[in-house]
């Protein structure tokens, strides 16, 4: 890789994004302050059935990051490091919330390094505002009729209401 190419740096931000939250969005925005391009990579995992289909998750990410320069959306299936390398990238971006995230992310990063030594994992600490926000807890709150406004983008709030309560407004 030439020095010039190194200047145009892209980071792959992988995850389930079921659905995208303001915590994810914060990592994307801040990732863009470091990298020229952030590619949100929605994982297709046949073992892990989500609430939203992959198409719905991509649509939501697109609706939210659509006008952000240098941010794009893609999907991948199988090993993340294979996807990263096949596309000639070498940075994985992840977000960290609590200690529980750390343990899992540490394990994942070491496994990925074992599988592909030239792929680096980069971590950004969450903003305190999103410390407790996860897709899982958002879904739980939305399912039970809790107010999740301000924690997810409005389009996600609407789609969650449609999924759980059949609301269309
Ligand atoms: P996965 O199923 O791979 O953990 P997620 O969509 O839950 O996928 O998360 C993708 C990445 O975003 C992970 O690195 C996760 O730690 C991070 N993340 C999720 N929610 C937040 C948040 N509120 N603040 C910072 N990072 C977050």
GROMACS .gro file of C-alpha atoms and ligand atoms in nm:
model
  196
    1UNK     CA    1   0.000   0.000   0.000
    2UNK     CA    2   0.148   0.338  -0.096
    3UNK     CA    3   0.164   0.636   0.140
    4UNK     CA    4  -0.096   0.812  -0.071
    5UNK     CA    5  -0.339   0.525  -0.029
    6UNK     CA    6  -0.272   0.522   0.343
    7UNK     CA    7  -0.394   0.881   0.360
    8UNK     CA    8  -0.739   0.777   0.236
    9UNK     CA    9  -0.825   0.555   0.522
   10UNK     CA   10  -1.145   0.358   0.556
   11UNK     CA   11  -1.276   0.181   0.865
   12UNK     CA   12  -1.526  -0.101   0.864
   13UNK     CA   13  -1.784  -0.064   1.142
   14UNK     CA   14  -1.945  -0.408   1.174
   15UNK     CA   15  -2.246  -0.506   1.382
   16UNK     CA   16  -2.600  -0.633   1.390
   17UNK     CA   17  -2.756  -0.285   1.388
   18UNK     CA   18  -3.091  -0.439   1.485
   19UNK     CA   19  -3.175  -0.150   1.484
   20UNK     CA   20  -2.923   0.136   1.459
   21UNK     CA   21  -2.926   0.358   1.771
   22UNK     CA   22  -2.790   0.700   1.856
   23UNK     CA   23  -2.500   0.519   2.026
   24UNK     CA   24  -2.403   0.363   1.691
   25UNK     CA   25  -2.452   0.695   1.519
   26UNK     CA   26  -2.216   0.867   1.760
   27UNK     CA   27  -1.946   0.607   1.685
   28UNK     CA   28  -2.000   0.658   1.311
   29UNK     CA   29  -1.972   1.038   1.341
   30UNK     CA   30  -1.665   1.021   1.560
   31UNK     CA   31  -1.513   0.751   1.343
   32UNK     CA   32  -1.546   0.989   1.050
   33UNK     CA   33  -1.334   1.243   1.238
   34UNK     CA   34  -1.049   0.992   1.228
   35UNK     CA   35  -1.113   0.805   0.903
   36UNK     CA   36  -1.197   0.936   0.557
   37UNK     CA   37  -1.458   0.670   0.515
   38UNK     CA   38  -1.668   0.465   0.754
   39UNK     CA   39  -1.838   0.162   0.607
   40UNK     CA   40  -2.124   0.037   0.822
   41UNK     CA   41  -2.122  -0.339   0.765
   42UNK     CA   42  -2.444  -0.513   0.865
   43UNK     CA   43  -2.373  -0.874   0.959
   44UNK     CA   44  -2.587  -1.142   0.801
   45UNK     CA   45  -2.605  -1.417   1.059
   46UNK     CA   46  -2.838  -1.707   0.988
   47UNK     CA   47  -2.800  -1.831   1.349
   48UNK     CA   48  -2.913  -1.505   1.503
   49UNK     CA   49  -3.260  -1.404   1.400
   50UNK     CA   50  -3.319  -1.038   1.458
   51UNK     CA   51  -3.629  -0.825   1.491
   52UNK     CA   52  -3.567  -0.644   1.164
   53UNK     CA   53  -3.473  -0.809   0.835
   54UNK     CA   54  -3.133  -0.725   0.688
   55UNK     CA   55  -3.309  -0.514   0.423
   56UNK     CA   56  -3.492  -0.318   0.693
   57UNK     CA   57  -3.171  -0.262   0.892
   58UNK     CA   58  -2.991  -0.136   0.581
   59UNK     CA   59  -3.284   0.091   0.496
   60UNK     CA   60  -3.275   0.242   0.847
   61UNK     CA   61  -2.897   0.294   0.836
   62UNK     CA   62  -2.934   0.456   0.493
   63UNK     CA   63  -3.212   0.682   0.616
   64UNK     CA   64  -2.993   0.794   0.904
   65UNK     CA   65  -2.650   0.827   0.740
   66UNK     CA   66  -2.773   0.902   0.388
   67UNK     CA   67  -2.647   1.259   0.382
   68UNK     CA   68  -2.327   1.201   0.578
   69UNK     CA   69  -2.028   1.235   0.350
   70UNK     CA   70  -1.785   0.943   0.360
   71UNK     CA   71  -2.029   0.702   0.521
   72UNK     CA   72  -2.168   0.404   0.334
   73UNK     CA   73  -2.354   0.083   0.414
   74UNK     CA   74  -2.279  -0.272   0.315
   75UNK     CA   75  -2.349  -0.625   0.435
   76UNK     CA   76  -2.123  -0.918   0.498
   77UNK     CA   77  -2.166  -1.285   0.569
   78UNK     CA   78  -1.909  -1.516   0.724
   79UNK     CA   79  -1.581  -1.410   0.876
   80UNK     CA   80  -1.546  -1.038   0.927
   81UNK     CA   81  -1.171  -1.040   0.861
   82UNK     CA   82  -1.231  -1.211   0.525
   83UNK     CA   83  -1.473  -0.937   0.429
   84UNK     CA   84  -1.228  -0.668   0.545
   85UNK     CA   85  -0.936  -0.815   0.352
   86UNK     CA   86  -1.135  -0.894   0.038
   87UNK     CA   87  -1.223  -0.527   0.015
   88UNK     CA   88  -0.860  -0.422   0.071
   89UNK     CA   89  -0.923  -0.260   0.407
   90UNK     CA   90  -0.741  -0.317   0.733
   91UNK     CA   91  -0.929  -0.134   1.008
   92UNK     CA   92  -1.224  -0.258   1.213
   93UNK     CA   93  -1.402   0.008   1.415
   94UNK     CA   94  -1.594  -0.088   1.730
   95UNK     CA   95  -1.758   0.098   2.013
   96UNK     CA   96  -1.707   0.033   2.383
   97UNK     CA   97  -1.958   0.093   2.657
   98UNK     CA   98  -1.912  -0.093   2.984
   99UNK     CA   99  -1.672  -0.348   3.124
  100UNK     CA  100  -1.891  -0.622   2.985
  101UNK     CA  101  -1.832  -0.488   2.632
  102UNK     CA  102  -1.461  -0.477   2.698
  103UNK     CA  103  -1.427  -0.845   2.774
  104UNK     CA  104  -1.617  -0.952   2.464
  105UNK     CA  105  -1.451  -0.697   2.238
  106UNK     CA  106  -1.106  -0.789   2.368
  107UNK     CA  107  -1.169  -1.155   2.289
  108UNK     CA  108  -1.305  -1.070   1.946
  109UNK     CA  109  -1.014  -0.840   1.862
  110UNK     CA  110  -0.758  -1.101   1.963
  111UNK     CA  111  -0.936  -1.369   1.762
  112UNK     CA  112  -0.949  -1.141   1.460
  113UNK     CA  113  -0.580  -1.063   1.500
  114UNK     CA  114  -0.503  -1.434   1.515
  115UNK     CA  115  -0.704  -1.486   1.194
  116UNK     CA  116  -0.564  -1.182   1.015
  117UNK     CA  117  -0.257  -1.022   1.171
  118UNK     CA  118  -0.261  -0.717   0.946
  119UNK     CA  119  -0.616  -0.610   1.037
  120UNK     CA  120  -0.626  -0.362   1.325
  121UNK     CA  121  -0.920  -0.313   1.561
  122UNK     CA  122  -0.984   0.044   1.675
  123UNK     CA  123  -1.213   0.124   1.969
  124UNK     CA  124  -1.396   0.440   2.053
  125UNK     CA  125  -1.540   0.492   2.401
  126UNK     CA  126  -1.906   0.567   2.398
  127UNK     CA  127  -2.029   0.910   2.492
  128UNK     CA  128  -2.180   0.910   2.844
  129UNK     CA  129  -2.520   0.988   2.685
  130UNK     CA  130  -2.526   0.649   2.512
  131UNK     CA  131  -2.362   0.446   2.784
  132UNK     CA  132  -2.676   0.245   2.856
  133UNK     CA  133  -2.810   0.233   2.501
  134UNK     CA  134  -2.805  -0.101   2.320
  135UNK     CA  135  -3.025  -0.232   2.042
  136UNK     CA  136  -3.148  -0.501   2.281
  137UNK     CA  137  -3.256  -0.266   2.558
  138UNK     CA  138  -3.416  -0.029   2.307
  139UNK     CA  139  -3.622  -0.315   2.161
  140UNK     CA  140  -3.728  -0.425   2.507
  141UNK     CA  141  -3.837  -0.075   2.607
  142UNK     CA  142  -4.019  -0.020   2.276
  143UNK     CA  143  -4.195  -0.354   2.300
  144UNK     CA  144  -4.328  -0.264   2.642
  145UNK     CA  145  -4.444   0.076   2.525
  146UNK     CA  146  -4.164   0.283   2.681
  147UNK     CA  147  -4.062   0.620   2.543
  148UNK     CA  148  -3.737   0.574   2.350
  149UNK     CA  149  -3.740   0.915   2.192
  150UNK     CA  150  -3.394   1.074   2.180
  151UNK     CA  151  -3.219   0.738   2.204
  152UNK     CA  152  -3.273   0.630   1.844
  153UNK     CA  153  -3.322   0.832   1.525
  154UNK     CA  154  -3.691   0.924   1.465
  155UNK     CA  155  -3.721   0.685   1.169
  156UNK     CA  156  -3.612   0.396   1.393
  157UNK     CA  157  -3.856   0.501   1.663
  158UNK     CA  158  -4.134   0.494   1.405
  159UNK     CA  159  -4.035   0.156   1.266
  160UNK     CA  160  -4.016   0.006   1.615
  161UNK     CA  161  -4.365   0.132   1.691
  162UNK     CA  162  -4.488  -0.023   1.366
  163UNK     CA  163  -4.321  -0.356   1.443
  164UNK     CA  164  -4.450  -0.388   1.796
  165UNK     CA  165  -4.773  -0.196   1.800
  166UNK     CA  166  -4.872  -0.176   1.436
  167UNK     CA  167  -4.874   0.205   1.453
  168UNK     CA  168  -4.837   0.383   1.123
  169UNK     CA  169  -4.824   0.745   1.232
  170LIG     P1  170  -2.290  -0.677   1.765
  170LIG     O1  171  -2.406  -0.771   1.761
  170LIG     O2  172  -2.179  -0.712   1.671
  170LIG     O3  173  -2.238  -0.640   1.904
  170LIG     P2  174  -2.418  -0.419   1.762
  170LIG     O4  175  -2.500  -0.364   1.652
  170LIG     O5  176  -2.485  -0.448   1.892
  170LIG     O6  177  -2.349  -0.545   1.701
  170LIG     O7  178  -2.296  -0.323   1.792
  170LIG     C1  179  -2.200  -0.291   1.695
  170LIG     C2  180  -2.085  -0.216   1.762
  170LIG     O8  181  -2.134  -0.092   1.815
  170LIG     C3  182  -2.021  -0.288   1.881
  170LIG     O9  183  -1.883  -0.258   1.883
  170LIG     C4  184  -2.089  -0.227   2.000
  170LIG    O10  185  -2.008  -0.234   2.116
  170LIG     C5  186  -2.104  -0.084   1.952
  170LIG     N1  187  -2.213  -0.013   2.021
  170LIG     C6  188  -2.342  -0.051   2.033
  170LIG     N2  189  -2.413   0.039   2.105
  170LIG     C7  190  -2.325   0.137   2.140
  170LIG     C8  191  -2.335   0.257   2.218
  170LIG     N3  192  -2.449   0.292   2.277
  170LIG     N4  193  -2.225   0.332   2.231
  170LIG     C9  194  -2.108   0.293   2.174
  170LIG     N5  195  -2.091   0.181   2.101
  170LIG    C10  196  -2.197   0.103   2.084
   0.00000   0.00000   0.00000
